mmCIF file of C-alpha atoms in Angstrom:
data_model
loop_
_atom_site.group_PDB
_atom_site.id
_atom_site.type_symbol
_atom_site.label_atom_id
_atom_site.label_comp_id
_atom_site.label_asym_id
_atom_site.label_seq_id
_atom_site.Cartn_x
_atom_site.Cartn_y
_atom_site.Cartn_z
ATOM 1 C CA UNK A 18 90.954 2.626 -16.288
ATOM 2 C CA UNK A 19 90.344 0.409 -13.458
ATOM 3 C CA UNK A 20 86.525 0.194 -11.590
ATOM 4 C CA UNK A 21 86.543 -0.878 -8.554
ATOM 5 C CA UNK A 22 83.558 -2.814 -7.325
ATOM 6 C CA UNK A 23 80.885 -1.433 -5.748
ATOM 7 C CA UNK A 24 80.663 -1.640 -2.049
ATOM 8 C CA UNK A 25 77.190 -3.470 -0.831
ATOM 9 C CA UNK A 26 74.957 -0.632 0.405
ATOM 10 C CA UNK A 27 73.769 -2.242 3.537
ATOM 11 C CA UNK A 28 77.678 -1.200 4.830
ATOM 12 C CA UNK A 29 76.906 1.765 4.628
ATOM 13 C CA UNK A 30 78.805 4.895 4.921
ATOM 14 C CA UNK A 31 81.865 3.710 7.505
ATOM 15 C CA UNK A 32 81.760 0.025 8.369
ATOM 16 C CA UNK A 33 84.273 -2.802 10.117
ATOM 17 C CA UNK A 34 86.324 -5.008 7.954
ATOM 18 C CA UNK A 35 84.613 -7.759 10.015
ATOM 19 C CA UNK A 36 81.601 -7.154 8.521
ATOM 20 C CA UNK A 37 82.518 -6.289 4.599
ATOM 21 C CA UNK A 38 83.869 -9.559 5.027
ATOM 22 C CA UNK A 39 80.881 -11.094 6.503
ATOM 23 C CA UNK A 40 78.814 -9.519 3.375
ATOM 24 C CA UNK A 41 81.477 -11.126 0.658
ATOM 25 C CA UNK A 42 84.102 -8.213 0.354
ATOM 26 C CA UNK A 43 87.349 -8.954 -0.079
ATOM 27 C CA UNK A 44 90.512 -8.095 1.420
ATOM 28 C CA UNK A 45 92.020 -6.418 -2.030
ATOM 29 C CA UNK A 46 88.730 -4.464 -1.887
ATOM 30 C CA UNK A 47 88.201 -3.137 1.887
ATOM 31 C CA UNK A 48 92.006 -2.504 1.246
ATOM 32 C CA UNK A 49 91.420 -0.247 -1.780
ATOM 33 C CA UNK A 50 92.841 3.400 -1.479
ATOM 34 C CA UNK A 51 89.087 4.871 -1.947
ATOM 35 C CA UNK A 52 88.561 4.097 1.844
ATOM 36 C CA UNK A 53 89.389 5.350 4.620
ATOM 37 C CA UNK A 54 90.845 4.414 7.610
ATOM 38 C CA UNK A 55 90.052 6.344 10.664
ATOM 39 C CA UNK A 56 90.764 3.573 12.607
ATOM 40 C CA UNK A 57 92.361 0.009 12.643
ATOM 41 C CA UNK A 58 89.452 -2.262 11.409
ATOM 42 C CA UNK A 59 87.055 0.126 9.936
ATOM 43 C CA UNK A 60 87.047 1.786 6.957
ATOM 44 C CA UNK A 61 84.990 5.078 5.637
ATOM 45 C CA UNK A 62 83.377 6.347 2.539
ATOM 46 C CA UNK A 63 85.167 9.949 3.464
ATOM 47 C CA UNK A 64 87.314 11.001 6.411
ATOM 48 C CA UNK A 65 85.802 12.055 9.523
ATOM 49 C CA UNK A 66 85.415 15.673 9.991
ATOM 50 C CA UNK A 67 83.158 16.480 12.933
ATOM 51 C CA UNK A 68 82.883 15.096 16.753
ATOM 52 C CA UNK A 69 80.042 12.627 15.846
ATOM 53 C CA UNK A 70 81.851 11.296 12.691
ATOM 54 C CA UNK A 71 84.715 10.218 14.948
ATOM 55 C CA UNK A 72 82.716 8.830 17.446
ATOM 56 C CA UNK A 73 80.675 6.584 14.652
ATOM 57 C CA UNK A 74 83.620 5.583 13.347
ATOM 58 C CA UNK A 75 85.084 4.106 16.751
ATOM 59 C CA UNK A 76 81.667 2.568 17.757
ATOM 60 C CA UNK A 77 82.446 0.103 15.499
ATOM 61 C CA UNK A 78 85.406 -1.162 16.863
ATOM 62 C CA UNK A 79 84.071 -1.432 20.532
ATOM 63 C CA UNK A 80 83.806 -4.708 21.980
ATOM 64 C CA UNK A 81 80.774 -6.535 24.028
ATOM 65 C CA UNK A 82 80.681 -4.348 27.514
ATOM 66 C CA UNK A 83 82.797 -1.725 25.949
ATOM 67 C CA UNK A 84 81.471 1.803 26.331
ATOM 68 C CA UNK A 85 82.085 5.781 25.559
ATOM 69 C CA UNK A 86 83.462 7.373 28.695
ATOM 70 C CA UNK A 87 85.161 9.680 30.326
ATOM 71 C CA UNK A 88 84.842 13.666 27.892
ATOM 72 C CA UNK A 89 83.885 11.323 25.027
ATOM 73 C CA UNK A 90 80.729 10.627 27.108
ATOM 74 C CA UNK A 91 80.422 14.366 28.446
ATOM 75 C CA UNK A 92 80.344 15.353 24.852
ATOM 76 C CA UNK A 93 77.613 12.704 23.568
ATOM 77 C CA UNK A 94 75.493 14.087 26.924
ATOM 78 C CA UNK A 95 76.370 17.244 25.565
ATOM 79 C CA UNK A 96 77.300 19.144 29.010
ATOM 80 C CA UNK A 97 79.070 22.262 29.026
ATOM 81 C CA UNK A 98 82.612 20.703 28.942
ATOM 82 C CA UNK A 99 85.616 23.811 29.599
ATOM 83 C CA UNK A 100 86.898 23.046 26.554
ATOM 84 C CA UNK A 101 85.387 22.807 22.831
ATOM 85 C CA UNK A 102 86.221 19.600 20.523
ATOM 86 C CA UNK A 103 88.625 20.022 18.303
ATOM 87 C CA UNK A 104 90.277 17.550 15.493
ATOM 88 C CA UNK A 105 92.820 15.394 16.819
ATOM 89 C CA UNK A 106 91.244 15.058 20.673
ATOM 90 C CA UNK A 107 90.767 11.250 21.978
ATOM 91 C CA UNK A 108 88.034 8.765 21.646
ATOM 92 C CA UNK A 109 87.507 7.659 25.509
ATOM 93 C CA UNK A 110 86.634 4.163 25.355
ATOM 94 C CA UNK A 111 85.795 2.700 29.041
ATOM 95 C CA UNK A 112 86.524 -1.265 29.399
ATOM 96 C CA UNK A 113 85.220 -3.244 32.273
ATOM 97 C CA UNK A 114 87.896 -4.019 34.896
ATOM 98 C CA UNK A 115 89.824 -6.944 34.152
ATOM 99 C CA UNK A 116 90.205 -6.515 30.393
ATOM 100 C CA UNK A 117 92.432 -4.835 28.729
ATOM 101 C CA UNK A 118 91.483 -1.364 27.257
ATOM 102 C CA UNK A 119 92.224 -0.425 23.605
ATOM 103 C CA UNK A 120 95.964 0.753 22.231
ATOM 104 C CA UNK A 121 95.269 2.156 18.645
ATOM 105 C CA UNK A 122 95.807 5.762 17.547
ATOM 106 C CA UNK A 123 93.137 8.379 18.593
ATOM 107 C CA UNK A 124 91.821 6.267 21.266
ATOM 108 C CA UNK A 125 92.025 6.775 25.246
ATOM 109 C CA UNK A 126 91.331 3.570 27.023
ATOM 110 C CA UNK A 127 90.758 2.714 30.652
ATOM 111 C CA UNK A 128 88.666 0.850 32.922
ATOM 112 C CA UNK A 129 85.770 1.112 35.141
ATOM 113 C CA UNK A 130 83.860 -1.235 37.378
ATOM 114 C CA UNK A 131 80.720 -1.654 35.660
ATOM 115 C CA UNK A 132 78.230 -1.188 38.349
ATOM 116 C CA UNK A 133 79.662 2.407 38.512
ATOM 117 C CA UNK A 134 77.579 3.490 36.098
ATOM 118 C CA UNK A 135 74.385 2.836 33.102
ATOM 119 C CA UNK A 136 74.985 1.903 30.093
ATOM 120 C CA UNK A 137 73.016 4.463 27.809
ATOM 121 C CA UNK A 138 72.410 4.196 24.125
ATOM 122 C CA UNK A 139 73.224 7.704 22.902
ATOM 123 C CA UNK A 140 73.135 8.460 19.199
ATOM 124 C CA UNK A 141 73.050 4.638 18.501
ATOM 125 C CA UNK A 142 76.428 4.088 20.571
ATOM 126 C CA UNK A 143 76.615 2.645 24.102
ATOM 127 C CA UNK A 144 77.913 5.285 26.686
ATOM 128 C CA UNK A 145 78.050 5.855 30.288
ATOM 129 C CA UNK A 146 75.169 7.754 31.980
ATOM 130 C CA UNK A 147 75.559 11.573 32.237
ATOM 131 C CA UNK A 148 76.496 11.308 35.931
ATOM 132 C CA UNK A 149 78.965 8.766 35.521
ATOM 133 C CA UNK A 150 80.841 11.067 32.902
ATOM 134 C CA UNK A 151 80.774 13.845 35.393
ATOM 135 C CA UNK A 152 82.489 12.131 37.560
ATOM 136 C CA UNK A 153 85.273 10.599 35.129
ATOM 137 C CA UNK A 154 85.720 14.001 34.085
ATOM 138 C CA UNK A 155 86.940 15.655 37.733
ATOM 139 C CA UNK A 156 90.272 15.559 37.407
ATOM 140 C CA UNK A 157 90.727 17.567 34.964
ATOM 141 C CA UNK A 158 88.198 20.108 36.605
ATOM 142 C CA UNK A 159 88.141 23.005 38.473
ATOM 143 C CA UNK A 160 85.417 23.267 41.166
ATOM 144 C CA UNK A 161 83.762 26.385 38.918
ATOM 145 C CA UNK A 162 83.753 24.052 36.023
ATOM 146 C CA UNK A 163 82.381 21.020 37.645
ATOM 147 C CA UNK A 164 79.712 23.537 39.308
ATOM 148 C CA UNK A 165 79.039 24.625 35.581
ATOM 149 C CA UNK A 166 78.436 21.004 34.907
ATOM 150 C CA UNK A 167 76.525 19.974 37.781
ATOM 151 C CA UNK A 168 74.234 23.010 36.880
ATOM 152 C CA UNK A 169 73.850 21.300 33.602
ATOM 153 C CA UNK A 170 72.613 18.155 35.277
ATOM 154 C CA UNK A 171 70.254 19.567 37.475
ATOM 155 C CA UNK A 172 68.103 21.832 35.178
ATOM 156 C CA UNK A 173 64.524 20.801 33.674
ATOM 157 C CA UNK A 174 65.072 23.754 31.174
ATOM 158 C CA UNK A 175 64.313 22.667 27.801
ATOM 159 C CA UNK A 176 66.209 25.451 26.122
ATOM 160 C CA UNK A 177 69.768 25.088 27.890
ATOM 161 C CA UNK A 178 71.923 24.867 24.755
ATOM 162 C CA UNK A 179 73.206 21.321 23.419
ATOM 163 C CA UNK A 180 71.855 19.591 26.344
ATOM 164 C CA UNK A 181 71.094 16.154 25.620
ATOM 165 C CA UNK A 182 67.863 14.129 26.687
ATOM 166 C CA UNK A 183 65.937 13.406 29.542
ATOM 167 C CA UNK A 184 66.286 16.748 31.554
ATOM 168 C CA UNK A 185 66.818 16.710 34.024
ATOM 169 C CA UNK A 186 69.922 14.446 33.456
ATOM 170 C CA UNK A 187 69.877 13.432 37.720
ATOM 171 C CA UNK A 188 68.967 15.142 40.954
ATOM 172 C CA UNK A 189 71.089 16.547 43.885
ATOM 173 C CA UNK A 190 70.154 13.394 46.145
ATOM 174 C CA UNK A 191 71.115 11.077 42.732
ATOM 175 C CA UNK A 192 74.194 13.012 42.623
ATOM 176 C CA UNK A 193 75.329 12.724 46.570
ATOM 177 C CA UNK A 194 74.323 8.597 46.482
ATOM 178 C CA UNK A 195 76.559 7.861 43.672
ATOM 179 C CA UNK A 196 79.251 9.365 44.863
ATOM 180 C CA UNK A 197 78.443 7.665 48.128
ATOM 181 C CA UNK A 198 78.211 4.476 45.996
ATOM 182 C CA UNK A 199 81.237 5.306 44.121
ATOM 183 C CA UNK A 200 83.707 6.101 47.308
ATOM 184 C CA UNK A 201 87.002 7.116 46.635
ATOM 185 C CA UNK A 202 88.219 8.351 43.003
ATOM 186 C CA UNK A 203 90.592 11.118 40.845
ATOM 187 C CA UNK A 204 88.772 14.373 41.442
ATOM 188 C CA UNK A 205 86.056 13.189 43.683
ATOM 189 C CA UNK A 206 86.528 16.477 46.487
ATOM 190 C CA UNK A 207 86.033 18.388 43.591
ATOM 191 C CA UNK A 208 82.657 17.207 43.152
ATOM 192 C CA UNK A 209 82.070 17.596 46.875
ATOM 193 C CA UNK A 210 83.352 21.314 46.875
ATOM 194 C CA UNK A 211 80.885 22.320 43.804
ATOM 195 C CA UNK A 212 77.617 20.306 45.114
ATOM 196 C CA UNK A 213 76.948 22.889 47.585
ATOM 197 C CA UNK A 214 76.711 25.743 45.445
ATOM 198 C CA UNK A 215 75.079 24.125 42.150
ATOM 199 C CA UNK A 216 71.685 25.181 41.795
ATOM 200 C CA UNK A 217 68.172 24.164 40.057
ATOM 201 C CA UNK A 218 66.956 25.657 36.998
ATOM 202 C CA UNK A 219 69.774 27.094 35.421
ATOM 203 C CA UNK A 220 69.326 27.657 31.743
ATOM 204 C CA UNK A 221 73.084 28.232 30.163
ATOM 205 C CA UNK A 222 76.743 27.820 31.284
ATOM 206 C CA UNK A 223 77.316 31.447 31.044
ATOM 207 C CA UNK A 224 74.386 31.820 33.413
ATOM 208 C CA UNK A 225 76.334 29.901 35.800
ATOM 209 C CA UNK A 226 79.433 31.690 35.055
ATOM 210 C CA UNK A 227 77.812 34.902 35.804
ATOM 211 C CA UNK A 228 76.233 33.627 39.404
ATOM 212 C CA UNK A 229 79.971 32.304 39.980
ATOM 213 C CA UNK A 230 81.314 35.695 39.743
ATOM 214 C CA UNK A 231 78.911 37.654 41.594
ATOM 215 C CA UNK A 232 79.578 35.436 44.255
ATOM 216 C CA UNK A 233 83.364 35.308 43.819
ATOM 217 C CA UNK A 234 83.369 38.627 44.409
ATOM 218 C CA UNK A 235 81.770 38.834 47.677
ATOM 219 C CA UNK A 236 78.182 40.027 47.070
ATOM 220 C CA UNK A 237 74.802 38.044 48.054
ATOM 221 C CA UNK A 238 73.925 35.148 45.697
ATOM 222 C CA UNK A 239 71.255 35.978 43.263
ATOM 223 C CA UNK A 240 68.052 34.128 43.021
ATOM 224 C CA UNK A 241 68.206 31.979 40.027
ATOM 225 C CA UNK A 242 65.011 32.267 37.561
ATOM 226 C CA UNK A 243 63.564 34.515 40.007
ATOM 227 C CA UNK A 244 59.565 35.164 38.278
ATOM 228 C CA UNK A 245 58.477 38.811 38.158
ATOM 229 C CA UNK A 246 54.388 38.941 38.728
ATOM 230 C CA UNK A 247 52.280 42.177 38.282
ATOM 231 C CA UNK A 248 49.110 41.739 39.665
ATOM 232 C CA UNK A 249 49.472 37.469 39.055
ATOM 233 C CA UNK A 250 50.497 37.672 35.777
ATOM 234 C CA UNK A 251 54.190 36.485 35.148
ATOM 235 C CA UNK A 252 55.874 39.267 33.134
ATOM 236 C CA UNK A 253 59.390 38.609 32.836
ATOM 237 C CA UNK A 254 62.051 35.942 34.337
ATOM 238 C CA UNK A 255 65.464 37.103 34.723
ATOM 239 C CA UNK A 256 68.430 34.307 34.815
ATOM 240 C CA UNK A 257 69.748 36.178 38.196
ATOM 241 C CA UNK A 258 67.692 38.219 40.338
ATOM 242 C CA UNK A 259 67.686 40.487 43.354
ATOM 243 C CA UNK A 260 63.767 40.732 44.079
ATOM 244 C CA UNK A 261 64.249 42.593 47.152
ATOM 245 C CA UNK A 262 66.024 45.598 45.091
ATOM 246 C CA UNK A 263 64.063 45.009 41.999
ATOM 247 C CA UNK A 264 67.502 43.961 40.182
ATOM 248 C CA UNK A 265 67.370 41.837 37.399
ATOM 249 C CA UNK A 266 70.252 40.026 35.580
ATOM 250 C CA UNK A 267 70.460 38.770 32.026
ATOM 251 C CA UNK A 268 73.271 36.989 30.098
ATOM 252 C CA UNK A 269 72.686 37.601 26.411
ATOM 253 C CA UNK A 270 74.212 35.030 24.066
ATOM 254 C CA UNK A 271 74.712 35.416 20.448
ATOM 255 C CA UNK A 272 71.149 34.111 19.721
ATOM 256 C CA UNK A 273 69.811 37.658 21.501
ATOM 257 C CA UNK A 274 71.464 39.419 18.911
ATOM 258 C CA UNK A 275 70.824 36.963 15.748
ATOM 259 C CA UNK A 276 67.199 35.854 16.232
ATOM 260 C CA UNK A 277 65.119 38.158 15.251
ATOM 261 C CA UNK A 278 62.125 37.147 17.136
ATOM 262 C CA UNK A 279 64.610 36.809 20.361
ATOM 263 C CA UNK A 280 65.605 40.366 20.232
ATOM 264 C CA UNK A 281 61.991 41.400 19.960
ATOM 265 C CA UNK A 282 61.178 39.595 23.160
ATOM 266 C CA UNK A 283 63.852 41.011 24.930
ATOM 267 C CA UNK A 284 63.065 44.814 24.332
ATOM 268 C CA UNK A 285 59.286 43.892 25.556
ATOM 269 C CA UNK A 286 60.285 41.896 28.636
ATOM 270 C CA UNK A 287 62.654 45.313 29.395
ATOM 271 C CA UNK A 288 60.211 47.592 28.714
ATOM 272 C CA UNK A 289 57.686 45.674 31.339
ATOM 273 C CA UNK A 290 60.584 45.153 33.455
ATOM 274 C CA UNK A 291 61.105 49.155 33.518
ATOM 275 C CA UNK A 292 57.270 49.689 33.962
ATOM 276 C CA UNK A 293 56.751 47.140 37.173
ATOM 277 C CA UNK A 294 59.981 49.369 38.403
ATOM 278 C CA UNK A 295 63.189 46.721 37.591
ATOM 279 C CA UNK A 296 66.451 47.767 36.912
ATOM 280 C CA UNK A 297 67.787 45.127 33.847
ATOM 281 C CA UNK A 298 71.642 44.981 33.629
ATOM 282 C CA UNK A 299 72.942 43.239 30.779
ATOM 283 C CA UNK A 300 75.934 41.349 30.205
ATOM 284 C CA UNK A 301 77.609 39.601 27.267
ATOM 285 C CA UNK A 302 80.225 37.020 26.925
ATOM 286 C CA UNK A 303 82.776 39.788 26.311
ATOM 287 C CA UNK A 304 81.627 41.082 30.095
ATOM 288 C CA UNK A 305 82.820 37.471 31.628
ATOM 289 C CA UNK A 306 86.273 37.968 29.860
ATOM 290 C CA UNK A 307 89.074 38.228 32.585
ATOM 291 C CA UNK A 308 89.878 41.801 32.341
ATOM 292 C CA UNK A 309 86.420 43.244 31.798
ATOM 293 C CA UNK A 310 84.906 41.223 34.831
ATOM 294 C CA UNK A 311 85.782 44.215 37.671
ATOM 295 C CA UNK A 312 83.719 46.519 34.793
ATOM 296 C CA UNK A 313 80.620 44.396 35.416
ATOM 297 C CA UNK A 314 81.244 43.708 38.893
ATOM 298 C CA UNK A 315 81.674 47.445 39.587
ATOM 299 C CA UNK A 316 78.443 48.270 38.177
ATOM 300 C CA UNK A 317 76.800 46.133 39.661
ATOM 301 C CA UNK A 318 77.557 47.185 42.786
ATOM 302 C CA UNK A 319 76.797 50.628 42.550
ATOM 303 C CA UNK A 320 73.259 49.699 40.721
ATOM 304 C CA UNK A 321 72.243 47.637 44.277
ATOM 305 C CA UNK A 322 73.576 50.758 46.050
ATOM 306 C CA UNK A 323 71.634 53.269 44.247
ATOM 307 C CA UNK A 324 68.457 50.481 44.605
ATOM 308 C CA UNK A 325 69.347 50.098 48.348
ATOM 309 C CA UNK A 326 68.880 54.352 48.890
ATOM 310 C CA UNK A 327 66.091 54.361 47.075
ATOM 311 C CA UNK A 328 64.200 51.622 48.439
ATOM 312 C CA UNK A 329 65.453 53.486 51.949
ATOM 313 C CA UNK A 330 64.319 57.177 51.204
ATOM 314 C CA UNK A 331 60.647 55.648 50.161
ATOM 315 C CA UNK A 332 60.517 54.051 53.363
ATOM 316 C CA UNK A 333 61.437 57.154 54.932
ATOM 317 C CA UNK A 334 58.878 59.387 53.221
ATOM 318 C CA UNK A 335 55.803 56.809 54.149
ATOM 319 C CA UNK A 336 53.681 58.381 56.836
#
């Protein structure tokens, strides 16, 4: 039976055939059928299976002042992209202008004046700053989606799912001066249609989704975060709010339903909801489905009707 010779730890588990070679390994060796090859020039213990696997693997071929971009970047910052990763999508690699991007297999090149954006170190890979991918990202956006994303960048909330570091990511004013700095590009009036209606504080996409279609279909904008106080003491924060009509709004994700300790919270922020006299509606990804929106919608609007006679008949009845 033929061994094959152990690779030198220090390569690790994926490496370039630059540097098995710069450790002593041999061509016959980095060319044995044990490896993988993800990519041209590196080589892997096993075959890449997830987003981050892929992305290690094509670090490794990038060159000085070569960077992630573009939804490779939006990814790493891990914004709320309209589309999920899935095996087969393109490694954006972002080259400075005059060079020549990458051609190899899995691998979306293109260039970008590097004063355009910060070169971040992201899960030990160089990438462009969370703005920057925003804005490479446009063209392929609706202005919902990029509102979505801008959302994303603006919130301090530590629990907004998969959201990388340093939140917030940028502010409104940060936003508006790069794209003064940046001028003319693919997708830019799409950023300018969703600044005006992104808002601070957000806490999940779906939250933003929701506020979307309340708006979309022609009632006032909730407050976003709105804090209920009894008496000083903060009892409850819906993600959408109506103070005036004592409405509150609450997307429920899956972790409502899974986490146990979650699910407990919830029923005692209802119940003191219910006692400081709040209405709760809540909604579920199944609710922001296309033909179970009106459903919501509807209900909605007959909940800030019934709120609006009340509110009027107490009025009425005060000496």
């Amino acid at each position: 039976m033929h061994h094959r010779t152990k690779l030198p730890r220090r390569l690790g588990e994926r490496f370039s055939i630059a540097d098995a070679e710069a450790v002593g390994v041999r061509p016959g060796r980095h060319s044995a059928r044990d490896l993988h090859r993800p990519y041209s020039g590196v080589r892997s213990m096993t075959m890449p299976e997830t987003f981050d696997d892929w992305v290690r693997c094509c670090a490794l071929r990038l060159k000085p002042g070569q960077r992630f971009g573009r939804t490779t970047a939006a990814r790493l910052w891990g914004l709320p992209l309209p589309t999920r990763w899935k095996e087969g999508e393109e490694i954006d690699v972002v080259v400075p202008t005059g060079t020549t991007p990458p051609k190899t297999s899995r691998v979306r090149g293109s260039r970008l004046k590097t004063e355009r954006a910060v070169t971040r170190i992201l899960k030990g890979v160089p990438v462009v700053d969370a703005v920057a991918a925003l804005f490479m990202c446009a063209p392929d956006l609706t202005v919902d989606q990029a509102i979505v994303m801008i959302d994303a960048l603006l919130t301090p909330a530590l629990n907004y799912p998969d959201l990388g570091p340093g939140k917030p990511m940028a502010t409104l004013s940060e936003i508006e001066a790069r794209l003064a700095m940046w001028r003319q590009f693919p997708g830019q009036r799409t950023i300018q249609q969703a600044l005006p209606s992104a808002r601070v504080g957000v806490e999940s996409p779906k939250e933003t989704e929701t506020r979307l279609l309340i708006i979309d279909s022609g009632l006032p904008e909730p407050v976003v975060q709105f804090e209920v106080r009894v008496e000083g003491e903060l009892i409850a924060r819906p993600d959408l709010a109506y103070p005036e009509l004592k409405i509150g709004i609450e997307y429920d994700g899956d972790g409502h339903r899974t986490d146990k300790d979650e699910w407990r919270r919830d029923i005692q922020r209802h119940r003191a909801l219910t006692a400081a006299g709040w209405v709760s509606l809540h909604l579920t990804e199944a609710d922001l489905a296309a033909g179970a929106r009106d459903a919501f919608v509807a209900q909605l609007r007959r909940v800030m009707a019934e709120r609006r006679m009340e509110i009027t008949a107490q009025t009425a009845s005060r000496p």
